[in-house]
Amino acid sequence: MGNVIAGLAFLFLSYELTQSAILTTVIAISQAVPYLIFGLVGGAIADRVNKKRLLLWIDIIRVPIILSLVVIYQMNLLAFWHLLLVGFVIQSLGCFYNPAYRAVLPLITPLENRTTVNSLLDIVTRGVQVLGPIFSIGLLSSRNTIHFYTLDALTYLASGFFILKLNWIDPANDSNTTESKKINVFSSIRDFFSWVKGEYTIKTLFMVTFLMVFFNTWVWQVGLLLLLVETSSNGKELYSLLLGWYGAGVIAVNLLIPFVWKKMSLSTYLYGSIVWGAGIFLLGFASNLSIYFIGVLITAIGLPITGLTRVYLIQTLIPANKLGRAFSLNAVILYGSNVISLILFGTLSSIFEIRYIFIFCGGLMILCSFFYLFRIFSSKKTGRESIQAFK
């Protein structure tokens, strides 16, 4: 919740201060750049130190940093560069916090419950993404946007309190990890990449993730809105309606997934990718509102299956002392493919009709998924046993 409302505050206040769409976009980009710079380093650090101590310290440090914006605003000194600097620092700290946080879940859940726990966590995450903007309406109407940051600071304190209540056996304390601390951070990143090269399932998972996100990002984040605006006089309203429909569909699928799968595999991921791609492909042929709703619903079925399967595979196929680097690499892949997709397909949209880009991207998502499924069925390399991180 804190991340959602603070993210809104950065956008709202940057536009309020500058009245510039370009500078507001710069704020948005500045919050993604840290993951490309520090993402892998953050994961390597998270694997080497006590995770509980790391999470607590970062939560404590972020409180005065985010509150500094409130103080500067009250002094009538707030400038665009303050938002830029604080946004960059907060997200940079997130590069170290997030992989450690994600690595804790396998340490406090048994393997047989992990699919259910991942589904519940995703429901909570998506739920607050929907509720955050609604919750913020009251502060917006009272012209107290700056206090989004006050609430964000309170959520960091609440986060620290709940982390104190958690207990787990930290892999950073075992003999193998203690020995690995003698290796510098960049060597540990290089060693992790070497390890991934020999792990067929994980290597394939990361490769397919890059492709799926690359083909999806622009068409979903930008293309769908443009397609609706081009074909309807109330395109923005329809876009908001479809996003609400999509969110409801994703939550419903997350509720059903634990009843369908207790264990998930790379094949599950690829089946989900086929469904996901089919939804994008169908949107390219949408000629009326009902087809848009069907295409978005199909996408809402496929995407959470792939997302939860990816997290499950990382949690169960990667040793606990490598999970920080694994989740940070996952984040770098997601942010990197997002940036490339936005740049490339944003450029191509000025040359080709948007619906053709939907058909092209959806079709390649389906073809790539079938290609890797064929490789799985013709190979025995994926028969790896899961790793029990739970103690």
Tab-separated table of C-alpha atoms in Angstrom:
chain	number	residue	atom	x	y	z
A	1	MET	CA	0.000	0.000	0.000
A	2	GLY	CA	2.806	2.378	0.914
A	3	ASN	CA	4.622	1.750	-2.366
A	4	VAL	CA	1.444	2.325	-4.387
A	5	ILE	CA	0.457	5.635	-2.791
A	6	ALA	CA	4.051	6.931	-2.762
A	7	GLY	CA	4.365	6.058	-6.459
A	8	LEU	CA	1.240	8.121	-7.143
A	9	ALA	CA	2.629	11.019	-5.083
A	10	PHE	CA	5.864	11.121	-7.099
A	11	LEU	CA	3.878	11.403	-10.351
A	12	PHE	CA	1.292	13.884	-9.035
A	13	LEU	CA	3.784	16.207	-7.341
A	14	SER	CA	6.286	16.139	-10.203
A	15	TYR	CA	3.560	17.281	-12.592
A	16	GLU	CA	2.281	19.832	-10.066
A	17	LEU	CA	5.778	21.335	-9.734
A	18	THR	CA	6.795	21.251	-13.407
A	19	GLN	CA	3.586	21.061	-15.478
A	20	SER	CA	5.721	18.930	-17.791
A	21	ALA	CA	4.719	15.515	-19.115
A	22	ILE	CA	8.346	14.861	-20.079
A	23	LEU	CA	9.713	15.536	-16.582
A	24	THR	CA	6.913	13.471	-15.051
A	25	THR	CA	7.987	10.635	-17.340
A	26	VAL	CA	11.590	11.170	-16.173
A	27	ILE	CA	10.401	10.569	-12.587
A	28	ALA	CA	8.796	7.295	-13.660
A	29	ILE	CA	11.952	6.190	-15.493
A	30	SER	CA	14.198	7.188	-12.566
A	31	GLN	CA	12.352	4.694	-10.369
A	32	ALA	CA	13.097	1.851	-12.791
A	33	VAL	CA	16.754	2.686	-13.487
A	34	PRO	CA	18.091	1.605	-10.031
A	35	TYR	CA	17.008	-1.984	-10.696
A	36	LEU	CA	19.096	-2.044	-13.865
A	37	ILE	CA	22.108	-0.584	-12.018
A	38	PHE	CA	21.964	-2.252	-8.597
A	39	GLY	CA	19.591	-5.182	-9.158
A	40	LEU	CA	22.184	-7.952	-9.355
A	41	VAL	CA	24.362	-6.430	-6.634
A	42	GLY	CA	21.360	-6.203	-4.306
A	43	GLY	CA	20.622	-9.891	-4.753
A	44	ALA	CA	24.250	-10.861	-4.096
A	45	ILE	CA	24.278	-8.788	-0.891
A	46	ALA	CA	20.970	-10.316	0.230
A	47	ASP	CA	22.522	-13.798	-0.077
A	48	ARG	CA	25.549	-12.848	2.033
A	49	VAL	CA	24.022	-11.068	5.038
A	50	ASN	CA	21.418	-11.773	7.703
A	51	LYS	CA	18.147	-11.073	5.900
A	52	LYS	CA	16.143	-10.065	8.955
A	53	ARG	CA	18.722	-7.470	9.967
A	54	LEU	CA	18.939	-6.171	6.384
A	55	LEU	CA	15.163	-5.812	6.030
A	56	LEU	CA	14.818	-4.041	9.390
A	57	TRP	CA	17.615	-1.563	8.719
A	58	ILE	CA	16.323	-0.656	5.273
A	59	ASP	CA	12.800	-0.095	6.617
A	60	ILE	CA	14.212	2.173	9.350
A	61	ILE	CA	16.453	4.101	6.944
A	62	ARG	CA	13.609	4.725	4.481
A	63	VAL	CA	11.434	6.493	7.108
A	64	PRO	CA	13.515	9.727	7.460
A	65	ILE	CA	14.358	9.737	3.742
A	66	ILE	CA	10.715	9.727	2.646
A	67	LEU	CA	9.668	12.133	5.452
A	68	SER	CA	12.309	14.625	4.281
A	69	LEU	CA	10.020	15.421	1.344
A	70	VAL	CA	7.184	16.311	3.742
A	71	VAL	CA	9.464	18.612	5.766
A	72	ILE	CA	10.874	20.331	2.662
A	73	TYR	CA	7.358	20.773	1.264
A	74	GLN	CA	6.117	22.376	4.487
A	75	MET	CA	9.039	24.826	4.218
A	76	ASN	CA	7.896	25.714	0.660
A	77	LEU	CA	11.272	24.570	-0.692
A	78	LEU	CA	10.270	21.385	-2.512
A	79	ALA	CA	11.774	21.208	-6.007
A	80	PHE	CA	11.696	18.658	-8.809
A	81	TRP	CA	15.247	17.519	-8.092
A	82	HIS	CA	14.240	16.586	-4.526
A	83	LEU	CA	11.621	14.184	-5.913
A	84	LEU	CA	14.112	12.818	-8.417
A	85	LEU	CA	16.811	12.213	-5.805
A	86	VAL	CA	14.564	10.705	-3.125
A	87	GLY	CA	12.748	8.510	-5.660
A	88	PHE	CA	16.075	7.190	-6.934
A	89	VAL	CA	17.420	6.521	-3.410
A	90	ILE	CA	14.233	4.793	-2.223
A	91	GLN	CA	14.145	2.519	-5.269
A	92	SER	CA	17.883	1.819	-4.923
A	93	LEU	CA	17.272	0.613	-1.368
A	94	GLY	CA	14.467	-1.515	-2.786
A	95	CYS	CA	17.052	-3.297	-4.947
A	96	PHE	CA	18.538	-4.718	-1.740
A	97	TYR	CA	15.263	-5.083	0.182
A	98	ASN	CA	13.130	-6.873	-2.404
A	99	PRO	CA	15.346	-9.904	-3.179
A	100	ALA	CA	15.899	-10.489	0.557
A	101	TYR	CA	12.162	-10.176	1.192
A	102	ARG	CA	11.277	-12.588	-1.624
A	103	ALA	CA	13.907	-15.053	-0.411
A	104	VAL	CA	12.271	-15.258	3.042
A	105	LEU	CA	9.011	-16.866	1.861
A	106	PRO	CA	10.522	-20.310	1.067
A	107	LEU	CA	12.182	-20.265	4.504
A	108	ILE	CA	8.865	-19.933	6.381
A	109	THR	CA	6.593	-22.171	4.263
A	110	PRO	CA	6.659	-25.914	3.548
A	111	LEU	CA	6.911	-26.930	-0.096
A	112	GLU	CA	3.403	-28.435	-0.235
A	113	ASN	CA	1.837	-25.092	0.794
A	114	ARG	CA	3.955	-22.847	-1.385
A	115	THR	CA	1.554	-22.584	-4.332
A	116	THR	CA	-1.252	-21.527	-1.981
A	117	VAL	CA	0.936	-18.990	-0.172
A	118	ASN	CA	2.186	-17.500	-3.448
A	119	SER	CA	-1.406	-17.173	-4.684
A	120	LEU	CA	-2.505	-15.446	-1.485
A	121	LEU	CA	0.462	-13.081	-1.585
A	122	ASP	CA	-0.302	-12.188	-5.213
A	123	ILE	CA	-3.957	-11.557	-4.331
A	124	VAL	CA	-2.915	-9.189	-1.533
A	125	THR	CA	-0.429	-7.400	-3.812
A	126	ARG	CA	-2.925	-6.915	-6.625
A	127	GLY	CA	-5.635	-6.011	-4.159
A	128	VAL	CA	-3.696	-3.071	-2.732
A	129	GLN	CA	-2.763	-1.974	-6.261
A	130	VAL	CA	-6.500	-1.554	-6.863
A	131	LEU	CA	-7.328	-0.159	-3.408
A	132	GLY	CA	-4.345	2.226	-3.235
A	133	PRO	CA	-5.660	4.734	-5.814
A	134	ILE	CA	-9.150	4.532	-4.248
A	135	PHE	CA	-7.692	5.105	-0.783
A	136	SER	CA	-5.795	8.144	-2.087
A	137	ILE	CA	-8.908	9.945	-3.382
A	138	GLY	CA	-9.625	11.460	0.053
A	139	LEU	CA	-6.156	13.003	0.341
A	140	LEU	CA	-6.310	14.256	-3.250
A	141	SER	CA	-9.638	15.984	-2.676
A	142	SER	CA	-8.265	17.695	0.461
A	143	ARG	CA	-5.124	18.784	-1.443
A	144	ASN	CA	-2.877	16.865	0.951
A	145	THR	CA	-0.955	14.893	-1.646
A	146	ILE	CA	2.285	15.450	0.279
A	147	HIS	CA	0.972	13.307	3.128
A	148	PHE	CA	1.033	10.267	0.839
A	149	TYR	CA	4.667	10.216	1.963
A	150	THR	CA	3.663	10.436	5.636
A	151	LEU	CA	1.498	7.345	5.193
A	152	ASP	CA	4.315	5.639	3.297
A	153	ALA	CA	6.677	6.270	6.240
A	154	LEU	CA	4.128	4.733	8.609
A	155	THR	CA	3.928	1.615	6.428
A	156	TYR	CA	7.727	1.221	6.669
A	157	LEU	CA	7.419	1.253	10.464
A	158	ALA	CA	4.581	-1.286	10.310
A	159	SER	CA	6.675	-3.440	7.982
A	160	GLY	CA	9.578	-3.412	10.432
A	161	PHE	CA	7.256	-4.391	13.289
A	162	PHE	CA	5.927	-7.442	11.421
A	163	ILE	CA	9.406	-8.500	10.293
A	164	LEU	CA	10.406	-8.552	13.960
A	165	LYS	CA	7.622	-11.092	14.548
A	166	LEU	CA	8.974	-13.455	11.863
A	167	ASN	CA	11.510	-16.150	12.629
A	168	TRP	CA	13.409	-18.399	10.256
A	169	ILE	CA	16.728	-20.178	9.871
A	170	ASP	CA	18.793	-17.861	7.691
A	171	PRO	CA	20.953	-19.626	5.047
A	172	ALA	CA	23.442	-16.748	5.393
A	173	ASN	CA	24.506	-18.381	8.658
A	174	ASP	CA	25.390	-21.795	7.234
A	175	SER	CA	28.956	-22.887	6.548
A	176	ASN	CA	28.675	-22.762	2.743
A	177	THR	CA	27.407	-19.184	2.739
A	178	THR	CA	29.969	-18.106	5.352
A	179	GLU	CA	32.684	-19.494	3.120
A	180	SER	CA	31.219	-17.699	0.085
A	181	LYS	CA	31.452	-14.347	1.912
A	182	LYS	CA	35.189	-14.485	1.307
A	183	ILE	CA	34.379	-14.047	-2.398
A	184	ASN	CA	33.628	-10.470	-3.493
A	185	VAL	CA	30.139	-9.476	-4.614
A	186	PHE	CA	30.866	-9.417	-8.339
A	187	SER	CA	32.520	-12.819	-8.194
A	188	SER	CA	29.435	-14.215	-6.464
A	189	ILE	CA	27.269	-12.777	-9.262
A	190	ARG	CA	29.550	-14.392	-11.839
A	191	ASP	CA	29.423	-17.691	-9.952
A	192	PHE	CA	25.629	-17.522	-9.911
A	193	PHE	CA	25.514	-17.032	-13.681
A	194	SER	CA	27.842	-19.993	-14.100
A	195	TRP	CA	25.524	-22.071	-11.936
A	196	VAL	CA	22.455	-21.001	-13.941
A	197	LYS	CA	24.132	-22.061	-17.194
A	198	GLY	CA	24.195	-25.645	-15.956
A	199	GLU	CA	20.550	-25.595	-14.797
A	200	TYR	CA	18.388	-26.277	-17.862
A	201	THR	CA	15.014	-25.497	-16.282
A	202	ILE	CA	16.059	-22.248	-14.605
A	203	LYS	CA	18.009	-21.053	-17.627
A	204	THR	CA	15.039	-21.754	-19.904
A	205	LEU	CA	12.660	-20.101	-17.433
A	206	PHE	CA	14.634	-16.840	-17.491
A	207	MET	CA	14.950	-16.888	-21.289
A	208	VAL	CA	11.233	-17.461	-21.829
A	209	THR	CA	10.374	-14.833	-19.195
A	210	PHE	CA	12.371	-12.235	-21.108
A	211	LEU	CA	10.590	-13.099	-24.361
A	212	MET	CA	7.076	-13.183	-22.876
A	213	VAL	CA	7.476	-9.869	-21.039
A	214	PHE	CA	9.162	-8.280	-24.067
A	215	PHE	CA	6.255	-9.153	-26.364
A	216	ASN	CA	3.649	-8.197	-23.745
A	217	THR	CA	4.788	-4.929	-22.144
A	218	TRP	CA	4.132	-2.336	-24.838
A	219	VAL	CA	0.928	-3.833	-26.193
A	220	TRP	CA	-0.551	-4.164	-22.704
A	221	GLN	CA	0.681	-0.954	-21.054
A	222	VAL	CA	0.395	1.387	-24.037
A	223	GLY	CA	-1.004	-0.400	-27.093
A	224	LEU	CA	-4.342	-1.378	-25.529
A	225	LEU	CA	-5.082	2.226	-24.527
A	226	LEU	CA	-4.135	3.546	-27.976
A	227	LEU	CA	-6.171	0.838	-29.688
A	228	LEU	CA	-9.265	1.762	-27.676
A	229	VAL	CA	-8.780	5.511	-28.197
A	230	GLU	CA	-8.459	4.971	-31.949
A	231	THR	CA	-11.607	2.849	-32.200
A	232	SER	CA	-13.899	4.514	-29.618
A	233	SER	CA	-14.809	8.026	-28.530
A	234	ASN	CA	-14.715	6.939	-24.863
A	235	GLY	CA	-11.522	4.900	-25.103
A	236	LYS	CA	-10.064	6.028	-21.753
A	237	GLU	CA	-13.200	4.989	-19.883
A	238	LEU	CA	-13.217	1.612	-21.641
A	239	TYR	CA	-9.543	1.161	-20.815
A	240	SER	CA	-10.229	1.731	-17.100
A	241	LEU	CA	-13.188	-0.654	-17.287
A	242	LEU	CA	-11.100	-3.366	-18.948
A	243	LEU	CA	-8.319	-2.965	-16.373
A	244	GLY	CA	-10.880	-3.480	-13.613
A	245	TRP	CA	-12.196	-6.565	-15.459
A	246	TYR	CA	-8.618	-7.797	-15.829
A	247	GLY	CA	-7.880	-7.286	-12.113
A	248	ALA	CA	-11.012	-9.201	-11.111
A	249	GLY	CA	-10.065	-12.031	-13.484
A	250	VAL	CA	-6.516	-12.276	-12.110
A	251	ILE	CA	-7.741	-12.420	-8.504
A	252	ALA	CA	-10.279	-15.145	-9.411
A	253	VAL	CA	-7.585	-17.211	-11.150
A	254	ASN	CA	-5.253	-16.792	-8.159
A	255	LEU	CA	-7.975	-18.178	-5.910
A	256	LEU	CA	-8.404	-21.224	-8.165
A	257	ILE	CA	-4.726	-22.038	-8.828
A	258	PRO	CA	-4.045	-23.780	-5.449
A	259	PHE	CA	-6.961	-26.150	-6.123
A	260	VAL	CA	-5.620	-27.038	-9.592
A	261	TRP	CA	-1.854	-27.240	-8.922
A	262	LYS	CA	0.013	-28.195	-5.777
A	263	LYS	CA	3.249	-28.458	-7.735
A	264	MET	CA	4.126	-26.475	-10.836
A	265	SER	CA	6.629	-27.088	-13.622
A	266	LEU	CA	8.202	-25.390	-16.606
A	267	SER	CA	5.471	-27.007	-18.723
A	268	THR	CA	2.859	-25.269	-16.545
A	269	TYR	CA	4.619	-21.976	-17.212
A	270	LEU	CA	4.577	-22.556	-20.966
A	271	TYR	CA	0.918	-23.618	-21.025
A	272	GLY	CA	0.107	-20.407	-19.178
A	273	SER	CA	2.196	-18.446	-21.708
A	274	ILE	CA	0.199	-19.955	-24.578
A	275	VAL	CA	-3.057	-18.813	-22.966
A	276	TRP	CA	-1.528	-15.399	-22.211
A	277	GLY	CA	-0.351	-15.009	-25.817
A	278	ALA	CA	-3.749	-16.142	-27.135
A	279	GLY	CA	-5.403	-13.284	-25.247
A	280	ILE	CA	-2.998	-10.721	-26.755
A	281	PHE	CA	-3.446	-12.296	-30.210
A	282	LEU	CA	-7.251	-12.108	-29.979
A	283	LEU	CA	-7.143	-8.422	-29.003
A	284	GLY	CA	-5.539	-7.716	-32.359
A	285	PHE	CA	-8.771	-8.863	-34.030
A	286	ALA	CA	-11.150	-7.078	-31.625
A	287	SER	CA	-13.916	-5.298	-33.522
A	288	ASN	CA	-16.427	-4.862	-30.683
A	289	LEU	CA	-16.447	-4.560	-26.902
A	290	SER	CA	-17.333	-8.202	-26.242
A	291	ILE	CA	-14.165	-9.398	-28.012
A	292	TYR	CA	-12.104	-6.954	-25.949
A	293	PHE	CA	-13.595	-8.403	-22.773
A	294	ILE	CA	-12.909	-11.975	-23.931
A	295	GLY	CA	-9.320	-11.154	-24.938
A	296	VAL	CA	-8.599	-9.420	-21.628
A	297	LEU	CA	-10.146	-12.314	-19.690
A	298	ILE	CA	-7.990	-14.862	-21.536
A	299	THR	CA	-4.926	-12.728	-20.744
A	300	ALA	CA	-6.027	-12.566	-17.086
A	301	ILE	CA	-6.101	-16.374	-17.011
A	302	GLY	CA	-2.683	-16.948	-18.565
A	303	LEU	CA	-0.611	-14.224	-16.932
A	304	PRO	CA	-1.070	-15.216	-13.243
A	305	ILE	CA	-0.382	-18.868	-14.105
A	306	THR	CA	2.988	-17.898	-15.586
A	307	GLY	CA	3.774	-15.414	-12.804
A	308	LEU	CA	3.080	-17.815	-9.958
A	309	THR	CA	4.809	-20.702	-11.736
A	310	ARG	CA	7.936	-18.586	-12.218
A	311	VAL	CA	8.058	-17.690	-8.513
A	312	TYR	CA	7.364	-21.319	-7.515
A	313	LEU	CA	10.172	-22.647	-9.732
A	314	ILE	CA	12.656	-20.099	-8.406
A	315	GLN	CA	11.696	-20.986	-4.833
A	316	THR	CA	11.910	-24.745	-5.329
A	317	LEU	CA	14.743	-25.243	-7.835
A	318	ILE	CA	17.240	-22.723	-6.512
A	319	PRO	CA	19.138	-23.288	-3.225
A	320	ALA	CA	18.216	-20.973	-0.358
A	321	ASN	CA	21.664	-19.360	-0.354
A	322	LYS	CA	21.188	-18.279	-3.996
A	323	LEU	CA	17.591	-17.012	-3.810
A	324	GLY	CA	18.519	-13.340	-3.397
A	325	ARG	CA	20.527	-13.358	-6.621
A	326	ALA	CA	17.804	-15.341	-8.379
A	327	PHE	CA	15.041	-12.867	-7.529
A	328	SER	CA	17.262	-9.889	-8.350
A	329	LEU	CA	18.101	-11.417	-11.749
A	330	ASN	CA	14.382	-11.972	-12.275
A	331	ALA	CA	13.755	-8.266	-11.537
A	332	VAL	CA	16.530	-7.158	-13.904
A	333	ILE	CA	15.068	-9.337	-16.669
A	334	LEU	CA	11.588	-7.890	-16.104
A	335	TYR	CA	12.723	-4.247	-16.044
A	336	GLY	CA	15.148	-4.730	-18.928
A	337	SER	CA	12.577	-6.385	-21.194
A	338	ASN	CA	10.049	-3.671	-20.232
A	339	VAL	CA	12.378	-0.868	-21.314
A	340	ILE	CA	13.364	-2.563	-24.592
A	341	SER	CA	9.734	-3.388	-25.401
A	342	LEU	CA	8.539	0.169	-24.757
A	343	ILE	CA	11.292	1.657	-26.928
A	344	LEU	CA	11.066	-0.809	-29.845
A	345	PHE	CA	7.311	-1.254	-30.189
A	346	GLY	CA	6.687	2.395	-29.341
A	347	THR	CA	8.804	3.230	-32.390
A	348	LEU	CA	7.159	0.578	-34.582
A	349	SER	CA	3.691	1.884	-33.665
A	350	SER	CA	4.398	4.969	-35.781
A	351	ILE	CA	4.973	2.695	-38.794
A	352	PHE	CA	2.501	-0.181	-38.377
A	353	GLU	CA	-1.114	-0.344	-37.280
A	354	ILE	CA	-1.394	-1.139	-33.589
A	355	ARG	CA	-3.651	-4.165	-34.137
A	356	TYR	CA	-0.942	-5.741	-36.318
A	357	ILE	CA	1.561	-5.328	-33.467
A	358	PHE	CA	-0.913	-7.133	-31.165
A	359	ILE	CA	-1.230	-9.999	-33.657
A	360	PHE	CA	2.544	-10.155	-34.145
A	361	CYS	CA	3.369	-10.126	-30.411
A	362	GLY	CA	0.608	-12.541	-29.407
A	363	GLY	CA	1.509	-14.912	-32.226
A	364	LEU	CA	5.186	-14.974	-31.264
A	365	MET	CA	4.320	-15.549	-27.601
A	366	ILE	CA	2.364	-18.641	-28.666
A	367	LEU	CA	5.043	-19.860	-31.079
A	368	CYS	CA	7.878	-19.402	-28.577
A	369	SER	CA	5.912	-21.289	-25.913
A	370	PHE	CA	5.205	-24.209	-28.251
A	371	PHE	CA	8.873	-24.252	-29.302
A	372	TYR	CA	10.087	-24.613	-25.709
A	373	LEU	CA	7.374	-27.163	-24.925
A	374	PHE	CA	8.644	-29.269	-27.815
A	375	ARG	CA	12.183	-28.994	-26.426
A	376	ILE	CA	10.969	-30.146	-23.008
A	377	PHE	CA	9.148	-33.163	-24.389
A	378	SER	CA	12.203	-34.139	-26.433
A	379	SER	CA	14.650	-33.705	-23.544
A	380	LYS	CA	15.179	-35.322	-20.158
A	381	LYS	CA	17.088	-32.387	-18.736
A	382	THR	CA	14.149	-31.029	-16.758
A	383	GLY	CA	13.770	-33.946	-14.401
A	384	ARG	CA	15.398	-32.128	-11.509
A	385	GLU	CA	14.267	-32.628	-7.925
A	386	SER	CA	12.939	-29.666	-5.961
A	387	ILE	CA	15.072	-28.193	-3.201
A	388	GLN	CA	13.547	-28.097	0.267
A	389	ALA	CA	14.319	-24.599	1.567
A	390	PHE	CA	11.856	-25.036	4.413
A	391	LYS	CA	13.394	-25.981	7.757
